[in-house]
Tab-separated table of C-alpha atoms and ligand atoms in Angstrom:
chain	number	residue	atom	x	y	z
A	124	UNK	CA	22.625	3.528	16.995
A	125	UNK	CA	20.932	4.003	13.669
A	126	UNK	CA	17.348	4.709	12.730
A	127	UNK	CA	15.813	2.594	10.014
A	128	UNK	CA	12.287	2.508	8.646
A	129	UNK	CA	10.708	-0.221	6.611
A	130	UNK	CA	7.357	-0.076	4.909
A	131	UNK	CA	5.695	-3.458	4.579
A	132	UNK	CA	2.401	-4.370	2.972
A	133	UNK	CA	-0.139	-5.873	5.342
A	134	UNK	CA	-2.399	-8.829	4.645
A	135	UNK	CA	-5.205	-8.063	7.094
A	136	UNK	CA	-8.339	-10.197	7.300
A	137	UNK	CA	-11.735	-8.597	6.607
A	138	UNK	CA	-12.372	-7.721	10.224
A	139	UNK	CA	-8.945	-6.162	10.565
A	140	UNK	CA	-9.166	-4.074	7.398
A	141	UNK	CA	-12.469	-2.645	8.630
A	142	UNK	CA	-10.804	-1.828	11.944
A	143	UNK	CA	-7.840	-0.213	10.202
A	144	UNK	CA	-10.163	1.983	8.142
A	145	UNK	CA	-12.079	2.936	11.299
A	146	UNK	CA	-8.837	3.893	13.048
A	147	UNK	CA	-7.891	6.126	10.112
A	148	UNK	CA	-11.309	7.746	10.437
A	149	UNK	CA	-10.833	8.214	14.173
A	150	UNK	CA	-7.432	9.820	13.638
A	151	UNK	CA	-8.922	12.178	11.056
A	152	UNK	CA	-11.830	13.126	13.339
A	153	UNK	CA	-9.445	13.801	16.232
A	154	UNK	CA	-7.187	15.940	14.029
A	155	UNK	CA	-10.132	17.990	12.805
A	156	UNK	CA	-11.506	18.365	16.344
A	157	UNK	CA	-8.114	19.641	17.476
A	158	UNK	CA	-8.019	22.068	14.569
A	159	UNK	CA	-11.463	23.494	15.260
A	160	UNK	CA	-10.849	23.851	19.003
A	161	UNK	CA	-7.525	25.578	18.309
A	162	UNK	CA	-9.213	27.892	15.815
A	163	UNK	CA	-12.026	28.808	18.222
A	164	UNK	CA	-9.324	29.567	20.784
A	165	UNK	CA	-7.621	31.901	18.310
A	166	UNK	CA	-10.933	33.683	17.661
A	167	UNK	CA	-11.509	34.220	21.393
A	168	UNK	CA	-7.987	35.459	21.779
A	169	UNK	CA	-6.637	32.652	23.956
A	170	UNK	CA	-3.811	30.442	22.788
A	171	UNK	CA	-4.646	26.760	23.344
A	172	UNK	CA	-1.715	24.497	24.105
A	173	UNK	CA	-1.397	20.835	23.218
A	174	UNK	CA	-2.433	20.023	26.776
A	175	UNK	CA	-5.634	22.131	26.539
A	176	UNK	CA	-6.616	20.610	23.204
A	177	UNK	CA	-6.064	17.061	24.428
A	178	UNK	CA	-8.019	17.664	27.610
A	179	UNK	CA	-10.895	19.192	25.686
A	180	UNK	CA	-11.000	16.340	23.200
A	181	UNK	CA	-10.900	13.653	25.881
A	182	UNK	CA	-13.678	15.341	27.861
A	183	UNK	CA	-16.130	15.347	24.998
A	184	UNK	CA	-15.064	12.401	22.849
A	185	UNK	CA	-17.435	9.799	24.359
A	186	UNK	CA	-20.357	12.133	23.904
A	187	UNK	CA	-19.590	13.184	20.319
A	188	UNK	CA	-18.025	9.935	19.099
A	189	UNK	CA	-19.785	7.148	21.042
A	190	UNK	CA	-17.920	4.527	19.018
A	191	UNK	CA	-14.499	5.755	20.147
A	192	UNK	CA	-14.056	3.179	22.915
A	193	UNK	CA	-13.785	0.408	20.336
A	194	UNK	CA	-10.755	2.221	18.893
A	195	UNK	CA	-7.189	2.429	20.130
A	196	UNK	CA	-6.735	5.840	21.761
A	197	UNK	CA	-3.230	5.967	20.299
A	198	UNK	CA	-4.792	6.929	16.966
A	199	UNK	CA	-6.451	10.068	18.351
A	200	UNK	CA	-3.568	10.961	20.661
A	201	UNK	CA	-0.978	10.768	17.874
A	202	UNK	CA	-3.255	12.696	15.503
A	203	UNK	CA	-3.497	15.547	18.036
A	204	UNK	CA	0.281	15.462	18.478
A	205	UNK	CA	0.648	15.674	14.705
A	206	UNK	CA	-1.676	18.649	14.708
A	207	UNK	CA	0.505	20.302	17.333
A	208	UNK	CA	3.552	19.755	15.115
A	209	UNK	CA	1.647	21.323	12.222
A	210	UNK	CA	0.964	24.388	14.399
A	211	UNK	CA	4.671	24.584	15.273
A	212	UNK	CA	5.599	24.524	11.589
A	213	UNK	CA	3.044	27.232	10.916
A	214	UNK	CA	4.403	29.450	13.716
A	215	UNK	CA	7.981	29.089	12.519
A	216	UNK	CA	6.867	30.182	9.063
A	217	UNK	CA	7.763	26.850	7.450
A	218	UNK	CA	4.220	25.873	6.467
A	219	UNK	CA	0.845	27.437	5.984
A	220	UNK	CA	-1.921	27.140	8.550
A	221	UNK	CA	-3.102	23.486	8.858
A	222	UNK	CA	-6.182	22.499	6.879
A	223	UNK	CA	-8.886	20.061	7.933
A	224	UNK	CA	-8.458	16.511	6.617
A	225	UNK	CA	-11.211	14.969	4.533
A	226	UNK	CA	-12.303	11.426	3.756
A	227	UNK	CA	-10.941	11.411	0.248
A	228	UNK	CA	-7.420	12.362	1.325
A	229	UNK	CA	-4.598	10.100	2.403
A	230	UNK	CA	-5.744	7.568	4.967
A	231	UNK	CA	-3.337	6.811	7.780
A	232	UNK	CA	-2.918	6.687	11.525
A	233	UNK	CA	-0.070	6.246	13.964
A	234	UNK	CA	-0.629	3.086	15.984
A	235	UNK	CA	2.132	3.087	18.591
A	236	UNK	CA	2.072	4.455	22.103
A	237	UNK	CA	5.776	5.036	22.603
A	238	UNK	CA	8.464	2.405	22.861
A	239	UNK	CA	7.497	-1.243	22.884
A	240	UNK	CA	3.734	-0.763	22.416
A	241	UNK	CA	3.818	-2.521	19.042
A	242	UNK	CA	5.349	-5.962	18.727
A	243	UNK	CA	6.657	-7.736	15.668
A	244	UNK	CA	7.134	-11.478	15.411
A	245	UNK	CA	8.357	-12.907	12.114
A	246	UNK	CA	5.776	-12.010	9.485
A	247	UNK	CA	3.247	-10.615	11.926
A	248	UNK	CA	2.730	-7.310	13.681
A	249	UNK	CA	0.637	-6.719	16.784
A	250	UNK	CA	-1.356	-3.488	16.563
A	251	UNK	CA	-3.466	-2.246	19.502
A	252	UNK	CA	-7.167	-3.210	19.142
A	253	UNK	CA	-6.454	-4.792	15.749
A	254	UNK	CA	-4.412	-7.725	17.025
A	255	UNK	CA	-1.877	-9.783	15.129
A	256	UNK	CA	-1.943	-8.766	11.474
A	257	UNK	CA	-0.015	-10.600	8.791
A	258	UNK	CA	2.775	-8.823	6.908
A	259	UNK	CA	4.049	-9.648	3.424
A	260	UNK	CA	7.652	-9.886	4.629
A	261	UNK	CA	9.691	-9.939	7.805
A	262	UNK	CA	11.149	-6.822	9.380
A	263	UNK	CA	14.746	-6.465	8.185
A	264	UNK	CA	16.127	-4.793	11.324
A	265	UNK	CA	16.276	-5.810	14.947
A	266	UNK	CA	16.062	-3.332	17.788
A	267	UNK	CA	13.620	-1.154	19.620
A	268	UNK	CA	10.487	-0.282	17.655
A	269	UNK	CA	9.501	3.369	17.637
A	270	UNK	CA	6.909	5.050	15.471
A	271	UNK	CA	4.487	2.742	13.641
A	272	UNK	CA	2.256	4.249	10.958
A	273	UNK	CA	-0.487	2.370	9.133
A	274	UNK	CA	-1.531	3.771	5.762
A	275	UNK	CA	-3.642	2.845	2.783
A	276	UNK	CA	-2.858	3.153	-0.907
A	277	UNK	CA	-4.807	1.673	-3.792
A	278	UNK	CA	-6.944	-0.318	-1.308
A	279	UNK	CA	-3.798	-1.945	0.033
A	280	UNK	CA	-2.694	-1.547	3.635
A	281	UNK	CA	0.879	-0.769	4.605
A	282	UNK	CA	2.708	-0.487	7.887
A	283	UNK	CA	5.764	1.691	8.229
A	284	UNK	CA	7.936	0.692	11.180
A	285	UNK	CA	10.776	2.742	12.665
A	286	UNK	CA	13.509	0.693	14.333
A	287	UNK	CA	16.365	1.915	16.510
A	288	UNK	CA	19.047	-0.570	15.582
A	289	UNK	CA	22.158	-1.249	17.670
A	290	UNK	CA	24.509	-1.367	14.682
A	291	UNK	CA	27.047	1.375	14.104
A	292	UNK	CA	25.763	3.566	11.334
A	293	UNK	CA	28.552	4.532	9.008
A	294	UNK	CA	31.952	3.326	10.142
A	295	UNK	CA	31.451	-0.251	8.996
A	296	UNK	CA	31.605	0.486	5.324
A	297	UNK	CA	34.435	3.040	5.431
A	298	UNK	CA	37.097	0.493	4.516
A	299	UNK	CA	35.059	-0.611	1.515
A	300	UNK	CA	34.988	2.773	-0.210
A	301	UNK	CA	38.719	3.571	-0.255
A	302	UNK	CA	39.545	2.306	-3.720
A	303	UNK	CA	36.404	3.583	-5.450
A	304	UNK	CA	36.263	6.751	-7.556
A	305	UNK	CA	34.436	9.998	-6.859
A	306	UNK	CA	31.340	10.291	-9.022
A	307	UNK	CA	29.443	13.308	-10.308
A	308	UNK	CA	25.767	12.759	-11.068
A	309	UNK	CA	23.742	14.805	-13.530
A	310	UNK	CA	19.997	14.217	-13.329
A	311	UNK	CA	17.618	14.844	-16.170
A	312	UNK	CA	14.423	14.015	-17.967
A	313	UNK	CA	15.697	11.918	-20.854
A	314	UNK	CA	18.085	9.908	-18.735
A	315	UNK	CA	17.355	9.857	-15.027
A	316	UNK	CA	21.027	9.969	-14.057
A	317	UNK	CA	24.284	10.298	-15.961
A	318	UNK	CA	27.458	9.577	-14.008
A	319	UNK	CA	30.850	11.116	-14.690
A	320	UNK	CA	32.207	7.621	-15.442
A	321	UNK	CA	29.845	7.404	-18.408
A	322	UNK	CA	27.134	5.123	-17.024
A	323	UNK	CA	23.540	6.183	-17.530
A	324	UNK	CA	20.268	5.182	-15.884
A	325	UNK	CA	17.012	5.138	-17.825
A	326	UNK	CA	14.140	7.343	-16.818
A	327	UNK	CA	10.993	5.236	-17.299
A	328	UNK	CA	8.651	8.268	-17.272
A	329	UNK	CA	5.661	6.124	-16.185
A	330	UNK	CA	3.157	8.969	-16.360
A	331	UNK	CA	3.842	9.333	-20.069
A	332	UNK	CA	3.401	5.617	-20.560
A	333	UNK	CA	0.197	5.393	-18.542
A	334	UNK	CA	-1.359	8.670	-19.620
A	335	UNK	CA	-3.890	7.009	-21.923
A	336	UNK	CA	-4.985	4.592	-19.205
A	337	UNK	CA	-5.103	7.395	-16.693
A	338	UNK	CA	-7.327	9.522	-18.902
A	339	UNK	CA	-9.578	6.558	-19.644
A	340	UNK	CA	-9.980	5.708	-15.957
A	341	UNK	CA	-10.586	9.347	-15.062
A	342	UNK	CA	-13.193	9.684	-17.778
A	343	UNK	CA	-14.879	6.471	-16.596
A	344	UNK	CA	-15.078	7.839	-13.059
A	345	UNK	CA	-16.545	11.151	-14.150
A	346	UNK	CA	-19.361	9.365	-15.993
A	347	UNK	CA	-20.555	7.336	-13.004
A	348	UNK	CA	-23.174	8.468	-10.524
A	349	UNK	CA	-21.348	9.865	-7.497
A	350	UNK	CA	-20.999	7.317	-4.666
A	351	UNK	CA	-22.845	4.587	-6.621
A	352	UNK	CA	-21.300	1.123	-6.638
A	353	UNK	CA	-20.100	1.614	-10.211
A	354	UNK	CA	-18.528	4.886	-9.102
A	355	UNK	CA	-16.630	3.022	-6.377
A	356	UNK	CA	-15.397	0.459	-8.908
A	357	UNK	CA	-14.213	3.237	-11.220
A	358	UNK	CA	-12.505	5.010	-8.326
A	359	UNK	CA	-10.598	1.821	-7.526
A	360	UNK	CA	-9.558	1.465	-11.167
A	361	UNK	CA	-8.182	5.003	-11.230
A	362	UNK	CA	-6.383	4.561	-7.903
A	363	UNK	CA	-4.773	1.417	-9.270
A	364	UNK	CA	-3.324	3.219	-12.303
A	365	UNK	CA	-1.880	5.903	-10.016
A	366	UNK	CA	-0.407	3.208	-7.808
A	367	UNK	CA	1.271	1.456	-10.765
A	368	UNK	CA	2.805	4.749	-11.861
A	369	UNK	CA	4.264	5.505	-8.446
A	370	UNK	CA	5.618	1.947	-8.122
A	371	UNK	CA	7.485	2.114	-11.431
A	372	UNK	CA	8.938	5.509	-10.571
A	373	UNK	CA	10.044	4.460	-7.116
A	374	UNK	CA	11.561	1.233	-8.387
A	375	UNK	CA	13.753	3.004	-10.948
A	376	UNK	CA	14.829	5.581	-8.347
A	377	UNK	CA	15.828	2.881	-5.864
A	378	UNK	CA	17.765	0.836	-8.417
A	379	UNK	CA	19.696	3.810	-9.799
A	380	UNK	CA	20.519	5.377	-6.413
A	381	UNK	CA	21.677	2.087	-4.885
A	382	UNK	CA	23.848	1.337	-7.890
A	383	UNK	CA	25.462	4.793	-7.699
A	384	UNK	CA	26.247	4.716	-3.962
A	385	UNK	CA	27.723	1.230	-4.350
A	386	UNK	CA	30.395	2.336	-6.804
A	387	UNK	CA	31.371	5.751	-5.410
A	388	UNK	CA	33.647	6.990	-2.635
A	389	UNK	CA	32.279	10.547	-2.950
A	390	UNK	CA	29.283	11.922	-4.799
A	391	UNK	CA	28.619	15.322	-6.328
A	392	UNK	CA	25.119	16.412	-7.253
A	393	UNK	CA	23.455	19.598	-8.411
A	394	UNK	CA	20.852	21.640	-6.548
A	395	UNK	CA	17.660	21.705	-8.522
A	396	UNK	CA	15.567	24.816	-8.715
A	397	UNK	CA	12.409	22.796	-9.266
A	398	UNK	CA	9.854	25.555	-8.793
A	399	UNK	CA	11.826	27.652	-11.273
A	400	UNK	CA	12.007	24.826	-13.779
A	401	UNK	CA	8.298	24.089	-13.419
A	402	UNK	CA	7.503	27.525	-14.779
A	403	UNK	CA	8.556	26.226	-18.185
A	404	UNK	CA	5.229	24.782	-19.309
A	405	UNK	CA	6.753	22.525	-21.930
A	406	UNK	CA	8.895	20.808	-19.331
A	407	UNK	CA	6.514	20.840	-16.382
A	408	UNK	CA	4.792	17.537	-17.033
A	409	UNK	CA	7.986	15.668	-17.847
A	410	UNK	CA	9.638	17.099	-14.730
A	411	UNK	CA	6.834	16.118	-12.379
A	412	UNK	CA	6.824	12.693	-13.988
A	413	UNK	CA	10.517	12.282	-13.242
A	414	UNK	CA	10.288	13.414	-9.591
A	415	UNK	CA	13.943	14.430	-9.649
A	416	UNK	CA	13.999	15.996	-6.177
A	417	UNK	CA	12.753	12.720	-4.735
A	418	UNK	CA	15.552	10.913	-6.534
A	419	UNK	CA	18.204	13.294	-5.183
A	420	UNK	CA	16.795	12.966	-1.658
A	421	UNK	CA	17.064	9.203	-1.981
A	422	UNK	CA	20.638	9.455	-3.249
A	423	UNK	CA	21.524	11.704	-0.306
A	424	UNK	CA	20.147	9.475	2.443
A	425	UNK	CA	21.695	6.365	0.927
A	426	UNK	CA	25.080	8.118	0.723
A	427	UNK	CA	24.811	9.321	4.343
A	428	UNK	CA	23.909	5.813	5.453
A	429	UNK	CA	27.076	4.439	3.871
A	430	UNK	CA	29.246	7.280	5.124
A	431	UNK	CA	29.949	8.606	1.626
A	432	UNK	CA	30.471	12.386	1.526
A	433	UNK	CA	27.993	14.102	-0.767
A	434	UNK	CA	28.552	17.599	-2.142
A	435	UNK	CA	25.780	19.708	-3.563
A	436	UNK	CA	26.762	22.316	-6.123
A	437	UNK	CA	25.263	25.777	-5.749
A	438	UNK	CA	21.952	26.395	-7.457
A	439	UNK	CA	23.689	28.892	-9.755
A	440	UNK	CA	26.540	26.638	-10.804
A	441	UNK	CA	26.232	26.211	-14.589
A	442	UNK	CA	27.161	22.529	-14.782
A	443	UNK	CA	25.938	22.108	-18.359
A	444	UNK	CA	27.397	25.301	-19.819
A	445	UNK	CA	30.904	24.930	-18.410
A	446	UNK	CA	33.623	23.014	-20.254
A	447	UNK	CA	34.836	20.165	-18.073
A	448	UNK	CA	38.353	20.331	-19.569
A	449	UNK	CA	39.293	24.036	-19.630
A	450	UNK	CA	36.560	25.652	-17.524
A	451	UNK	CA	35.291	27.935	-20.264
A	452	UNK	CA	31.667	28.926	-19.703
A	453	UNK	CA	29.320	29.247	-22.645
A	454	UNK	CA	26.894	32.148	-22.629
A	455	UNK	CA	24.118	30.055	-24.063
A	456	UNK	CA	23.436	26.373	-24.501
A	457	UNK	CA	20.331	25.151	-26.270
A	458	UNK	CA	18.500	22.150	-24.818
A	459	UNK	CA	18.579	20.514	-28.252
A	460	UNK	CA	22.405	20.472	-28.304
A	461	UNK	CA	23.066	16.966	-27.079
A	462	UNK	CA	26.857	17.194	-27.575
A	463	UNK	CA	28.956	19.757	-25.738
A	464	UNK	CA	31.421	21.461	-28.029
A	465	UNK	CA	33.912	23.865	-26.452
A	466	UNK	CA	34.780	26.908	-28.556
A	467	UNK	CA	37.970	27.554	-26.551
A	468	UNK	CA	39.778	24.208	-26.445
A	469	UNK	CA	37.817	22.168	-28.970
A	470	UNK	CA	36.710	19.611	-26.366
A	471	UNK	CA	33.765	17.495	-27.448
A	472	UNK	CA	31.719	15.312	-25.161
A	473	UNK	CA	28.167	14.167	-24.462
A	474	UNK	CA	26.271	17.018	-22.862
A	475	UNK	CA	25.149	15.109	-19.752
A	476	UNK	CA	28.543	13.499	-19.137
A	477	UNK	CA	30.183	16.931	-19.378
A	478	UNK	CA	27.797	18.198	-16.689
A	479	UNK	CA	28.404	15.140	-14.517
A	480	UNK	CA	32.190	15.617	-14.720
A	481	UNK	CA	31.736	19.251	-13.635
A	482	UNK	CA	29.725	18.095	-10.620
A	483	UNK	CA	32.303	15.464	-9.654
A	484	UNK	CA	33.960	16.291	-6.293
A	485	UNK	CA	37.749	16.018	-6.291
B	1881	ZN	ZN1	37.129	23.798	-23.197
């Protein structure tokens, strides 16, 4: 059994998109109600469980939110469950205390009510209370449908569907990777990825490219009267630029990571100390634009899916400073030095390739 998710754009009709937006609102309201009832419990010194919060919400929902019967109750139920998970993460010290959600934040809700409550037929998905909504493409996997999350980005609707497939996860491809080499991958700002075999993948740096447009759209928004119809138009324009940027970034990440896992039998990567790197103000913008951690996460899950072993070097392993031929470690290496030159053995090589070879698992 393998778990697969696919995010597909929806083509809802007008009635459906209104309903989807209302469901997102209902989920938000339920989450915030759960938060405030949990908080009041903390103030009075009694710890409210998931069961208490749910019971309390269901008792008063028709009174406070008279429109709630037109909504699928899955939206509120799942939102309260999500709140409970947030509390768990807070208690374990993983996250900070949950914050209330506001209208301008990410809009989404979870539509399913356990197994089999959402159906998919060809290019359509059946969502409770919304009905059959059209999808832009068919679901790639067959199997039992689990979690279904509807979300909105740049005034477009998306559905993310989790499928428990019957196929064996990793063993299938094992025979295919025998004759392929092990590959070390060095990630960076100028080139997204440099492999130890010498191939490189461009980093499109979309934020840099769209910065002018982004500033223009942001300026336009700030000059409009808040919540006026021109303000809404400007908000859409700005959201669209952000959407373009994230699409370009994601596309390059997917293409590079797929290409790398296809040619490797083992992969070695570095562990990025992103919060440390972000302290360098000159690099911060370029680093956030590259979203390198996201890229490495993608590389990892694609490798796991294919059954390719992936080794992560320690955060303190100096992959750039070490000579890949004799192992000599330089005390200092300037970022402007694009070619690695070893003072011990005279080895010369491109800086990024040298690092990638050092990261290569043997
Ligand atoms: Zn050397």
